[in-house]
XYZ file of C-alpha atoms in Angstrom:
360
model
C 1.737 18.461 -51.758
C -0.640 21.456 -52.281
C -0.471 23.830 -49.483
C -3.515 22.480 -48.494
C -2.814 19.559 -48.189
C 0.338 19.837 -46.425
C -1.517 21.785 -43.829
C -4.688 19.150 -43.373
C -2.083 16.322 -43.223
C 0.015 18.375 -40.491
C -2.986 19.150 -38.219
C -3.903 15.091 -39.064
C -0.791 14.757 -37.502
C -0.785 16.858 -34.388
C -4.313 15.264 -33.440
C -3.068 12.392 -33.282
C -0.143 12.627 -31.179
C -1.944 15.248 -28.780
C -4.828 12.265 -28.884
C -1.721 9.809 -27.890
C -0.313 12.195 -25.527
C -3.540 12.937 -23.828
C -4.446 8.731 -23.745
C -1.314 7.935 -22.102
C -1.480 10.864 -19.532
C -4.620 9.506 -18.889
C -3.292 5.716 -18.686
C -0.732 6.876 -16.209
C -3.124 8.884 -14.010
C -5.955 5.804 -13.973
C -6.500 4.206 -10.918
C -4.747 0.454 -10.859
C -8.094 -0.383 -8.142
C -11.052 1.522 -7.773
C -11.104 1.335 -3.919
C -8.847 0.997 -1.073
C -9.583 -1.169 2.152
C -7.612 -1.486 4.769
C -7.467 -3.364 8.185
C -4.982 -3.653 10.725
C -2.954 -1.284 13.303
C -1.231 1.814 14.291
C 0.816 1.011 10.790
C -2.190 1.717 8.710
C -4.182 3.442 11.081
C -5.432 6.610 9.694
C -7.316 8.086 12.703
C -9.451 5.618 13.773
C -7.847 5.945 17.346
C -9.746 9.367 17.316
C -12.882 8.516 17.736
C -13.606 5.694 20.189
C -13.485 6.702 23.969
C -11.409 3.697 25.430
C -8.858 3.570 23.077
C -5.528 4.672 24.735
C -3.720 4.680 21.926
C -4.342 8.324 19.926
C -2.474 10.154 17.586
C -4.419 13.086 17.639
C -1.805 16.068 18.992
C 1.300 17.075 18.345
C 4.272 16.235 17.131
C 1.931 14.008 15.165
C 1.604 15.181 11.401
C 3.681 17.962 11.610
C 4.665 17.360 8.203
C 1.197 16.835 6.671
C -0.665 19.525 4.031
C -2.272 21.164 7.200
C 0.788 20.335 9.876
C -1.485 19.359 12.004
C -2.124 16.658 13.820
C -5.109 13.798 12.619
C -4.599 10.007 14.213
C -1.759 9.276 11.790
C 1.185 7.823 13.683
C 3.907 9.819 11.999
C 5.796 12.950 11.092
C 3.359 12.890 7.624
C 1.340 10.701 4.935
C 1.670 6.811 6.405
C 1.774 3.200 4.225
C -1.841 3.684 4.102
C -2.401 7.292 2.216
C 1.706 6.918 0.566
C 0.100 3.556 -0.764
C -3.335 4.842 -2.399
C -1.648 8.000 -3.990
C 0.963 5.351 -5.966
C -1.493 3.639 -6.770
C -3.838 7.065 -8.296
C -6.669 5.577 -5.718
C -6.910 8.945 -3.542
C -3.891 11.235 -1.698
C -5.453 10.124 1.346
C -7.531 7.674 2.626
C -9.766 8.586 5.579
C -10.936 6.461 9.320
C -14.479 5.003 8.840
C -15.109 6.230 11.979
C -14.159 9.634 10.984
C -17.722 11.596 11.168
C -19.246 13.046 7.733
C -17.377 11.059 5.137
C -18.758 12.068 2.273
C -20.199 9.220 -0.691
C -16.927 9.888 -2.881
C -14.782 9.145 0.083
C -16.341 5.998 0.915
C -16.794 4.747 -2.948
C -12.558 5.047 -3.210
C -12.243 3.368 0.554
C -11.617 3.409 4.175
C -9.557 3.080 6.876
C -10.916 0.205 9.536
C -7.469 0.053 11.430
C -6.908 0.613 14.885
C -3.999 1.509 17.200
C -2.740 -1.448 19.572
C -4.755 -4.065 17.736
C -3.591 -7.845 17.309
C -5.117 -10.823 15.394
C -4.338 -12.090 19.187
C -7.988 -10.466 20.950
C -6.172 -10.499 24.392
C -3.506 -8.005 22.532
C -6.551 -5.493 22.041
C -7.957 -6.241 25.717
C -4.813 -4.308 27.215
C -4.367 -1.772 24.959
C -8.263 -1.114 24.110
C -8.332 -0.890 20.805
C -10.474 -2.088 17.844
C -9.583 -5.439 17.634
C -8.675 -7.005 14.120
C -11.732 -9.683 14.864
C -13.907 -6.716 14.785
C -13.033 -4.498 12.214
C -15.050 -6.788 9.530
C -18.548 -5.488 11.563
C -17.273 -1.755 10.439
C -16.328 -3.641 7.192
C -19.960 -4.741 6.966
C -21.964 -1.490 8.043
C -19.244 0.493 5.136
C -20.979 -2.414 2.817
C -24.086 -1.270 3.417
C -23.785 2.181 3.661
C -21.963 1.920 -0.198
C -24.798 -0.368 -1.220
C -27.072 2.865 -0.609
C -25.033 5.483 -2.342
C -23.740 2.960 -5.790
C -26.545 0.211 -5.521
C -26.127 -3.768 -4.707
C -24.793 -4.474 -7.941
C -21.889 -1.912 -7.925
C -21.113 -2.246 -4.904
C -19.824 -5.882 -4.453
C -18.038 -4.982 -7.536
C -16.048 -2.084 -5.894
C -15.940 -4.438 -3.188
C -14.652 -7.461 -5.633
C -11.660 -5.622 -7.394
C -10.384 -3.294 -4.010
C -7.379 -3.241 -2.838
C -7.416 -4.901 0.484
C -4.595 -4.510 3.017
C -3.973 -5.608 5.776
C -1.025 -5.476 8.400
C -1.326 -6.405 11.972
C 0.771 -9.075 14.098
C 4.067 -6.677 15.598
C 1.399 -6.002 18.556
C 0.670 -9.660 19.508
C 4.550 -10.154 20.065
C 5.809 -6.782 21.730
C 2.594 -5.525 23.363
C 1.632 -8.919 24.635
C 3.753 -12.525 24.067
C 7.294 -10.958 25.079
C 5.444 -8.988 27.682
C 2.962 -10.816 29.610
C 4.723 -13.775 30.975
C 1.261 -15.916 31.646
C 0.823 -16.418 27.858
C 4.394 -17.936 27.626
C 3.009 -20.856 30.458
C 0.446 -21.081 27.583
C 2.468 -20.969 24.954
C 6.048 -22.101 25.964
C 7.740 -21.654 22.540
C 7.052 -18.667 20.356
C 6.594 -21.248 17.635
C 2.943 -22.464 19.284
C 2.450 -18.782 19.578
C 3.082 -17.329 16.041
C 1.027 -20.996 15.017
C -1.819 -19.410 17.293
C -1.799 -15.519 15.716
C -1.449 -17.124 12.043
C -4.417 -19.435 12.332
C -6.119 -16.007 13.517
C -4.588 -14.458 10.818
C -6.062 -17.323 8.804
C -9.684 -17.075 9.789
C -9.665 -12.710 9.420
C -8.792 -13.358 5.505
C -11.181 -16.198 5.069
C -14.021 -13.760 6.632
C -12.805 -10.975 4.381
C -13.310 -12.889 1.243
C -16.800 -13.912 2.830
C -17.343 -10.521 2.371
C -16.839 -10.121 -0.921
C -12.888 -9.399 -1.223
C -10.843 -10.888 -3.701
C -7.557 -8.911 -3.853
C -5.329 -9.161 -0.372
C -2.294 -7.829 0.048
C -1.028 -8.704 4.058
C 2.108 -7.479 5.675
C 4.107 -9.674 7.517
C 6.122 -8.665 10.760
C 9.102 -6.142 10.417
C 12.551 -6.533 12.098
C 10.845 -6.497 16.050
C 14.528 -6.074 17.715
C 15.218 -3.347 15.563
C 12.432 -1.225 17.174
C 14.399 1.354 19.219
C 11.370 0.220 21.795
C 12.698 -2.945 21.689
C 16.035 -1.992 22.176
C 15.738 -0.140 25.130
C 13.644 -2.472 26.686
C 16.774 -4.479 27.197
C 18.606 -2.433 29.579
C 22.352 -3.446 29.079
C 21.987 -2.273 24.976
C 23.815 0.384 25.449
C 25.013 0.597 22.304
C 21.613 -0.485 21.220
C 22.126 -3.319 19.096
C 18.996 -5.030 16.898
C 17.748 -7.392 19.217
C 18.855 -10.448 17.114
C 16.505 -13.493 18.393
C 13.132 -11.057 18.501
C 14.516 -10.602 14.450
C 14.837 -14.429 14.229
C 11.259 -14.443 15.457
C 10.407 -12.003 12.877
C 11.812 -13.883 10.287
C 10.711 -17.200 11.241
C 6.782 -15.949 11.382
C 7.017 -14.256 8.197
C 8.368 -17.910 6.188
C 5.221 -19.685 7.941
C 2.830 -16.748 6.670
C 4.263 -16.283 3.019
C 3.985 -20.202 3.361
C 0.251 -20.238 4.467
C -1.048 -17.521 1.872
C -0.630 -19.659 -1.007
C -2.470 -22.627 0.407
C -5.090 -19.582 1.557
C -5.672 -18.153 -1.705
C -5.812 -21.743 -3.754
C -9.040 -22.752 -1.132
C -10.515 -19.253 -1.701
C -11.677 -19.512 -5.656
C -11.137 -16.268 -7.218
C -8.991 -15.158 -4.756
C -5.370 -13.090 -5.279
C -3.427 -12.574 -2.030
C -0.346 -10.930 -1.674
C 2.854 -11.661 1.189
C 3.660 -8.054 1.920
C 7.738 -7.872 2.837
C 8.237 -5.263 5.142
C 11.198 -6.957 6.590
C 14.128 -6.872 4.042
C 13.070 -3.381 3.047
C 13.158 -1.602 6.754
C 16.426 -4.210 7.328
C 18.043 -2.720 4.127
C 17.380 0.645 5.483
C 18.862 -0.391 8.762
C 22.316 -1.849 7.407
C 22.786 0.680 4.564
C 21.175 3.617 6.427
C 22.955 6.518 4.277
C 22.357 5.164 1.012
C 18.614 6.172 1.959
C 19.926 9.394 3.466
C 18.984 8.711 6.887
C 21.673 8.859 9.525
C 19.565 7.852 12.296
C 18.169 4.361 12.579
C 18.606 3.426 16.112
C 15.796 5.684 17.778
C 12.897 8.514 17.075
C 12.924 11.990 16.151
C 10.279 12.189 19.151
C 11.933 13.216 22.178
C 14.572 10.870 23.314
C 13.438 8.091 20.527
C 13.841 5.698 22.916
C 10.379 5.034 24.608
C 7.954 7.549 23.413
C 5.394 6.867 21.646
C 1.511 8.168 21.753
C 0.378 9.878 24.872
C 4.650 9.994 25.753
C 4.880 11.683 22.093
C 3.493 15.149 22.786
C 4.254 19.182 22.596
C 5.945 19.116 25.458
C 8.709 16.514 23.757
C 12.125 17.945 21.708
C 12.105 16.899 18.234
C 14.867 16.142 15.503
C 15.855 19.046 13.038
C 15.663 16.477 10.075
C 12.656 14.358 10.144
C 13.975 12.849 7.132
C 17.116 11.926 8.135
C 15.423 9.644 10.909
C 13.998 5.819 10.521
C 12.220 6.074 13.333
C 9.335 8.916 14.190
C 9.311 8.004 17.788
C 9.549 4.609 19.436
C 7.809 2.217 17.010
C 6.671 4.280 13.732
C 8.486 4.612 10.720
C 9.264 8.255 9.458
C 6.691 9.358 5.957
C 10.570 9.116 4.459
C 10.587 5.220 5.860
C 7.252 4.544 4.530
C 7.360 6.080 1.209
C 10.340 3.559 0.737
C 8.708 0.591 1.256
C 5.733 2.169 -0.516
C 7.646 2.553 -3.328
C 9.070 -0.992 -3.263
C 5.499 -2.576 -2.872
C 3.825 -0.461 -5.549
C 6.438 -2.365 -7.886
C 4.792 -5.479 -6.571
C 1.772 -4.770 -6.633
C 1.943 -3.650 -10.048
C 3.863 -6.803 -11.053
C 1.230 -9.392 -9.355
C -1.742 -7.388 -10.778
C -0.214 -8.682 -14.389
C 0.529 -11.652 -12.880
């Protein structure tokens, strides 16, 4: 082979390899969904509660947000990123999901998705009356305003295409139990059995998912309950629990609810043409970390990092609260909400689930 042919062949191989590498890199950075749309409570609220004057639960003060790039609070109930941001990052959609009520959202932020969740919200409207949160049942009204803005940016047809293909995350339920049923005796007269109240909540959840479908949502991830009996605040509520064991009855309640939810979602999916609904299992990853903390780098699982870690959350976790030294070693940041390290692990588990779901 002549020198000129050798050079030409070498250049061809080099260009082909570079093109292949570029295509592979592009495939890895392409978003798996055009947008992410988030509904629910404080586990996914990225700051909506900063804006309505009546909301009680807020995280717009230190030490919340201490490990964010800005090292400043912005409404997320953790030391850093929460689940909303972590899953959006893993799916290559965006690094942070802005709250819909944030003023001056850019067109690009609207196009790639926002958060409608509100800390303290529940499927049961009476839960939100107690906390003055934006009820889950009200969040579709915010979504309708979002759709109108999205249509004004990209046009009606493209807007609905984005919504049809967006990942929709629904994460709520714990507040209905820990801030309502367990603590409000009147509810036990209406629903003597926890199973009856679960059925009521699940019926509300089902109606909510169907409303989202009617507005164009097709790919919906629905979260189950965590092990509620292992939340530091719930362990503290049992005054004799000096050794801080998880409350087994509340964990059994979570398991029963999750079993019912896993049975319900396929039925809902089958009745909604073109829908794909995935159950988000947060219970098992949380229990895995609680039972095997050192495997995941945790040293403390029974209290939060903020203050005593027994009661402090929202306004009780503040600039005057002492802080743990190594936040990544704590499963919980405050007495209810996981640390960024915990959300990262749950995000890894669900990222794998979502990618498998897309291929199915």
